[in-house]
PDB file of C-alpha atoms in Angstrom:
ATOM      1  CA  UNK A  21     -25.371   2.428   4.513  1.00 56.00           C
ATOM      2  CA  UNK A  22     -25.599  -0.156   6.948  1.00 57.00           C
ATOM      3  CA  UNK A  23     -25.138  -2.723   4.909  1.00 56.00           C
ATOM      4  CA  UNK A  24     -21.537  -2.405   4.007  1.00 59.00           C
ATOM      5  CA  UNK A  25     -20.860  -1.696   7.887  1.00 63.00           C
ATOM      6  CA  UNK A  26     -22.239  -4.829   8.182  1.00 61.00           C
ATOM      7  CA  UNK A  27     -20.421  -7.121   5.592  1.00 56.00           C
ATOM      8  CA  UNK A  28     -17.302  -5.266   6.705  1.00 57.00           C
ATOM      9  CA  UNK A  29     -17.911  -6.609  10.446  1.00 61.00           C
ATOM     10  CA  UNK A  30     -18.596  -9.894   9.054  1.00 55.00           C
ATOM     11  CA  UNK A  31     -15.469 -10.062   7.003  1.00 54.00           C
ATOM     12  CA  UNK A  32     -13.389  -9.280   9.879  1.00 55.00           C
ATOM     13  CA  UNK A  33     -15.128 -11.499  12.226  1.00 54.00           C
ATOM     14  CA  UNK A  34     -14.723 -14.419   9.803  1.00 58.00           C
ATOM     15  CA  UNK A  35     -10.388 -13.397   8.940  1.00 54.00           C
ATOM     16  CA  UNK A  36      -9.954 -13.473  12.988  1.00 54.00           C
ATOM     17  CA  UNK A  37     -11.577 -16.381  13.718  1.00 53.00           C
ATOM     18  CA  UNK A  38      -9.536 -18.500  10.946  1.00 53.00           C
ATOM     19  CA  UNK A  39      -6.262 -16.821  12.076  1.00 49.00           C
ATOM     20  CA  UNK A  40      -3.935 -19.853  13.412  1.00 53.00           C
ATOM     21  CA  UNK A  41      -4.253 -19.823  17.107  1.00 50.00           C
ATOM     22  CA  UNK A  42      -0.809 -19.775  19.221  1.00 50.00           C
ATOM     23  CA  UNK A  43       0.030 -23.239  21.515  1.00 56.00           C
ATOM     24  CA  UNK A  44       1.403 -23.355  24.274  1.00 53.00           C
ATOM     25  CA  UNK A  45       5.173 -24.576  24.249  1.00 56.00           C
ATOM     26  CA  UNK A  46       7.968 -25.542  26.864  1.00 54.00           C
ATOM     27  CA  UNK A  47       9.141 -22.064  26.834  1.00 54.00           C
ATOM     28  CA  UNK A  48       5.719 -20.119  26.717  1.00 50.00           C
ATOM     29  CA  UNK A  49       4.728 -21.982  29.897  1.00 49.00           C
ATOM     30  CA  UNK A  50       8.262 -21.890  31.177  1.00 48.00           C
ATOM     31  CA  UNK A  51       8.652 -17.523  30.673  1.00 46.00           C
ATOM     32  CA  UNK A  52       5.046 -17.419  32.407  1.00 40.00           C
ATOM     33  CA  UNK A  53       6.184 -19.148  35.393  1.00 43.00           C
ATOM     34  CA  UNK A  54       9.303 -17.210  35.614  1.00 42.00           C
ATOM     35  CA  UNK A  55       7.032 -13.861  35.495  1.00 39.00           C
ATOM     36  CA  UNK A  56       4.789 -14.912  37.893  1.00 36.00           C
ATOM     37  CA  UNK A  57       4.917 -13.238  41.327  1.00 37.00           C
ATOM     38  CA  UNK A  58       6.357 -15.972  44.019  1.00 54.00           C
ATOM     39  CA  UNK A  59       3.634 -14.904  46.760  1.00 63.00           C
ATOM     40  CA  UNK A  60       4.169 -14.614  50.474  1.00 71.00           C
ATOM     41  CA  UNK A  61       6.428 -16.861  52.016  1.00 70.00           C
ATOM     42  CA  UNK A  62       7.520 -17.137  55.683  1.00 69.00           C
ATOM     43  CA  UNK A  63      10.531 -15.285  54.957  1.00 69.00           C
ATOM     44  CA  UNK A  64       8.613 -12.623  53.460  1.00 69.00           C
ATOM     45  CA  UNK A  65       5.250 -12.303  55.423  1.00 64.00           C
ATOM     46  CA  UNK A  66       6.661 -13.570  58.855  1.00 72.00           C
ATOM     47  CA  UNK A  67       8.245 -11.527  61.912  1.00 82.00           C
ATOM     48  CA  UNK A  68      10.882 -14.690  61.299  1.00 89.00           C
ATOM     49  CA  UNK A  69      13.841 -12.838  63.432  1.00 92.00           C
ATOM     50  CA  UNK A  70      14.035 -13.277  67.132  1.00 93.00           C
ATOM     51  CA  UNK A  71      14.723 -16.033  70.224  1.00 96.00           C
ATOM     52  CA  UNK A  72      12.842 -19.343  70.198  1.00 96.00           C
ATOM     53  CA  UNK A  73      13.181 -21.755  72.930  1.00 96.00           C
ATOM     54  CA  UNK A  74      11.662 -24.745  74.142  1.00 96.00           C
ATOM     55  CA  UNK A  75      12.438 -28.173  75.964  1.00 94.00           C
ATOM     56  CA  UNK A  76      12.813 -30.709  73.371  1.00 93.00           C
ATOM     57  CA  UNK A  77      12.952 -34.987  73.409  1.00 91.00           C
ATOM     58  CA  UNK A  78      16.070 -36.441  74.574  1.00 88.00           C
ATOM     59  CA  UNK A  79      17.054 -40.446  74.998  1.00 85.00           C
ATOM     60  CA  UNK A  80      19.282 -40.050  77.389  1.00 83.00           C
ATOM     61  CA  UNK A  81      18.139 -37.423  79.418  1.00 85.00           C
ATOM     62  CA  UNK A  82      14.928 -35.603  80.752  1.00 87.00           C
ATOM     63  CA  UNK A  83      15.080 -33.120  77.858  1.00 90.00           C
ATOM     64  CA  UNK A  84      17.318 -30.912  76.300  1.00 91.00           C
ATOM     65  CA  UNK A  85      16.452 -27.002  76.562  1.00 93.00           C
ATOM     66  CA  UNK A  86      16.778 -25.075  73.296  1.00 95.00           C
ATOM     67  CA  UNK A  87      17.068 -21.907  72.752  1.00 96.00           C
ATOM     68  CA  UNK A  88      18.090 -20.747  68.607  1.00 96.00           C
ATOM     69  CA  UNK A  89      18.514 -16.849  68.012  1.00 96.00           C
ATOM     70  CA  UNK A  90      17.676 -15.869  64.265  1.00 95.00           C
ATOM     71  CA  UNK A  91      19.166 -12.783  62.837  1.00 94.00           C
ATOM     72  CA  UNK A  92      18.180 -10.343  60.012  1.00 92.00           C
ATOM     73  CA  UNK A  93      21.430 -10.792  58.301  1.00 94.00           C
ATOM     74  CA  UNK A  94      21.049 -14.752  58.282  1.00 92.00           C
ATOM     75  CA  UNK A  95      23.219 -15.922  61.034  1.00 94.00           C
ATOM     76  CA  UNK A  96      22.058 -17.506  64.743  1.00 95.00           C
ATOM     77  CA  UNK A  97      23.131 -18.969  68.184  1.00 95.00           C
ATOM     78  CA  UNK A  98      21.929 -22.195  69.184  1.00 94.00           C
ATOM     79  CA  UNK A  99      22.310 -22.969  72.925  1.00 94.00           C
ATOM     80  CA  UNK A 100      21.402 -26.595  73.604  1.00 92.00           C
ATOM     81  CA  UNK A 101      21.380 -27.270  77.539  1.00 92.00           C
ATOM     82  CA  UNK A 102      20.824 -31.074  78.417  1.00 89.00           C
ATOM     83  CA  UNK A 103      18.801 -31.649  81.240  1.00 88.00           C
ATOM     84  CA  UNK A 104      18.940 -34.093  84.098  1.00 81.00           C
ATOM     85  CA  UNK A 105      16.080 -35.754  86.088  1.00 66.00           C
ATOM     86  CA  UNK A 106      16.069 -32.513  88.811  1.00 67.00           C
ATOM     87  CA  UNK A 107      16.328 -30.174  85.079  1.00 61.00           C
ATOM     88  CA  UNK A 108      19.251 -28.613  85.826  1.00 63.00           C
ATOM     89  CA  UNK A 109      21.618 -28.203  82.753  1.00 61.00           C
ATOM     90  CA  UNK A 110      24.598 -30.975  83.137  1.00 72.00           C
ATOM     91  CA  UNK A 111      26.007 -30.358  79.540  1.00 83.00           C
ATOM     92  CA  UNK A 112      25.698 -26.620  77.576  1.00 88.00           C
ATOM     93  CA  UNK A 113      26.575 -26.490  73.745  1.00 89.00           C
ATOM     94  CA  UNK A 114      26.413 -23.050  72.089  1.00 91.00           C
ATOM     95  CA  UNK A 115      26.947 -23.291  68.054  1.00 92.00           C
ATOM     96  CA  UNK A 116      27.257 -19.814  66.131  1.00 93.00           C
ATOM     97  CA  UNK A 117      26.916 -19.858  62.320  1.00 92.00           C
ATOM     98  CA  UNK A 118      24.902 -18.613  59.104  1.00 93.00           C
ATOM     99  CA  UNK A 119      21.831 -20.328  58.036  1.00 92.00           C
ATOM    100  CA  UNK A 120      20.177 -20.437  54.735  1.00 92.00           C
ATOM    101  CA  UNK A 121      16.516 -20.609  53.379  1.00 90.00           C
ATOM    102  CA  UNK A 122      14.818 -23.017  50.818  1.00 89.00           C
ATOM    103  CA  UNK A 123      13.229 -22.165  47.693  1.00 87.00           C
ATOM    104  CA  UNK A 124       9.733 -22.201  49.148  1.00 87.00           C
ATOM    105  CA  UNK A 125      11.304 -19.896  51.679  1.00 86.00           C
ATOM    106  CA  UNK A 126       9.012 -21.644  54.746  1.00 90.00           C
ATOM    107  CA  UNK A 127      12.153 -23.257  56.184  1.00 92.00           C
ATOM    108  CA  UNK A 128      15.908 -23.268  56.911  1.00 92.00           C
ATOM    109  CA  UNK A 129      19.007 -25.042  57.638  1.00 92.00           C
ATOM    110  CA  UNK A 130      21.443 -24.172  59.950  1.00 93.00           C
ATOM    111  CA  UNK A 131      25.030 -24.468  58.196  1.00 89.00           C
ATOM    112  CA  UNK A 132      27.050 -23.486  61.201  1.00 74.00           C
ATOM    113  CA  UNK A 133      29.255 -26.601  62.215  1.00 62.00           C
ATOM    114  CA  UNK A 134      31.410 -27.688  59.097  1.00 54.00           C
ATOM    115  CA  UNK A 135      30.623 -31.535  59.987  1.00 50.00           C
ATOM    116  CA  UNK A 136      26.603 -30.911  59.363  1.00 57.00           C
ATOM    117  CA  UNK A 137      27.106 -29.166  56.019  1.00 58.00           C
ATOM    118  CA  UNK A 138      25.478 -32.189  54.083  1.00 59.00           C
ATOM    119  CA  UNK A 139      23.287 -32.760  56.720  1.00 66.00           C
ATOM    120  CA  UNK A 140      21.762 -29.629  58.731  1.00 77.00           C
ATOM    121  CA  UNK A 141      19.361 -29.420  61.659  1.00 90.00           C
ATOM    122  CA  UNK A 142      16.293 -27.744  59.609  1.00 94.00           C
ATOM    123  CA  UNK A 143      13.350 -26.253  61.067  1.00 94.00           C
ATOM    124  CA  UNK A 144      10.000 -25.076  59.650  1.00 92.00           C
ATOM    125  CA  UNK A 145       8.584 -21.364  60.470  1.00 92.00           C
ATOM    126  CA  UNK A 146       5.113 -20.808  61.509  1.00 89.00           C
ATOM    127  CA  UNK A 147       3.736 -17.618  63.265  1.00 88.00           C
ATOM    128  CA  UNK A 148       5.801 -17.131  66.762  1.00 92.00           C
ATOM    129  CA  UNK A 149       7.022 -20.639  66.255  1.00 92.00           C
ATOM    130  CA  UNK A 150       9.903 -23.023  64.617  1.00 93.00           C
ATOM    131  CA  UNK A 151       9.000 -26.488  64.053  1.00 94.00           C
ATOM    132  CA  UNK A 152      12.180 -28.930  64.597  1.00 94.00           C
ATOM    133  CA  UNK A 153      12.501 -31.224  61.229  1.00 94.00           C
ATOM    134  CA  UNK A 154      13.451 -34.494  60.822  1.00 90.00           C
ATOM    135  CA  UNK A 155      16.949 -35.928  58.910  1.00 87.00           C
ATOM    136  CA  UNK A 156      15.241 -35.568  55.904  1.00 88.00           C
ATOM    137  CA  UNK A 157      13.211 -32.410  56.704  1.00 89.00           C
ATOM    138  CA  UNK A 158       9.981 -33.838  56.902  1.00 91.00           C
ATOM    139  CA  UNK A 159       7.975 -32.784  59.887  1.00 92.00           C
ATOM    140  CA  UNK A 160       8.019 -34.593  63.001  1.00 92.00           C
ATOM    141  CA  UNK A 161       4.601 -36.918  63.765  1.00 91.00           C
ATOM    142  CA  UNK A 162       3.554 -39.084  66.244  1.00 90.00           C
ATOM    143  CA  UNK A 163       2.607 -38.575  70.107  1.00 91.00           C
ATOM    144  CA  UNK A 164       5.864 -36.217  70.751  1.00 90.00           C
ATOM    145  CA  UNK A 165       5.237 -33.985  67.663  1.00 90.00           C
ATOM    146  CA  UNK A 166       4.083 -30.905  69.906  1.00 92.00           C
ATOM    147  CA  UNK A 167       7.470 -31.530  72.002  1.00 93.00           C
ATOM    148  CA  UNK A 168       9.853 -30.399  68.943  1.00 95.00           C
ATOM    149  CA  UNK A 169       8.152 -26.629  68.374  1.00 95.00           C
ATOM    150  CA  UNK A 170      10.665 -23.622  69.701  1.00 96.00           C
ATOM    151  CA  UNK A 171       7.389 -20.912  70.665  1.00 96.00           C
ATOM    152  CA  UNK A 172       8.843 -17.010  69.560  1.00 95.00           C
ATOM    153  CA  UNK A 173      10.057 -15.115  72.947  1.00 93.00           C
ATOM    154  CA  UNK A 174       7.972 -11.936  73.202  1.00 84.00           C
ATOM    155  CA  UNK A 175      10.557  -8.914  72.770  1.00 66.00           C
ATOM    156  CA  UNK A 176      10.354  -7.347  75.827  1.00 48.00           C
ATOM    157  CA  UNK A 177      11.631 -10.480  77.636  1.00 47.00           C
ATOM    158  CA  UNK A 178      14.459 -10.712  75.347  1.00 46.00           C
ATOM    159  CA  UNK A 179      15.885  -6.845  75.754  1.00 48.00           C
ATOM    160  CA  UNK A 180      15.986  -7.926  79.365  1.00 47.00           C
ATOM    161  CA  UNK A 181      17.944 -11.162  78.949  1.00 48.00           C
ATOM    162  CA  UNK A 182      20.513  -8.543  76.585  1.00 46.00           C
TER     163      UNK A 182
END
């Protein structure tokens, strides 16, 4: 009795493992990516909305204060204050626009003033901080790296400043 169990097992062990095995192609690999949960981004796993402000480079003055409001429904307020030597402001821009995120959603581009559109300011998010990006949105180096993060304003302070 066990013998035919057996041969049967065998038989079917021996038909599977000469069945033609399926490659991988363009479009096998291409549907699995597509399927493929994205993962946490900064725009997904970040508390990305709020004020950020900080005192950034400037070459023609002692710094420039900036302060860039993001918003839930993708739009912000960048106030820009330029700085003399005793810091008080001697020029104030405020820009209002939308802004837009990247496909790795870790960083976007403010699209507010018409003139920037093929060139935006772009900044990276981290936890409670924006990192300013250069022209071609690479991260700033060098000894004044530190000097182009925007730290996250606690809440509290900024329902008092409302």
């Amino acid at each position: 009795m066990k013998l035919p169990i057996i041969a049967v097992s065998l038989l079917v062990l021996t038909l599977s493992a000469c069945s033609e095995q399926e490659t991988p192609t363009q479009d096998n690999v291409q549907q699995t990516q597509q399927t493929l949960p994205v993962g946490d981004t900064s725009r997904t796993s970040l508390d990305w909305n709020g004020t950020y402000s900080g005192v950034t480079p400037c070459a023609s003055c002692s710094g420039i204060d900036t302060t860039l409001t993001l918003k839930l429904d993708n739009t912000y307020v960048l106030v820009t204050r330029y700085l003399d030597d005793e810091n008080e402001a001697k020029k104030i821009v405020t820009e209002a626009g939308s802004f837009k995120w990247n496909r790795e959603g870790n960083t976007i581009s403010l699209m507010g003033d018409a003139s920037r559109k093929d060139d935006p300011k772009q900044y990276q998010l981290g936890e409670n901080q924006l990192l300013m990006l250069d022209m071609q949105g690479n991260r700033i180096t060098g000894s004044l790296a530190e000097l182009y993060r925007l730290a996250k304003q606690s809440s509290h302070l900024q329902q008092q400043q409302d």
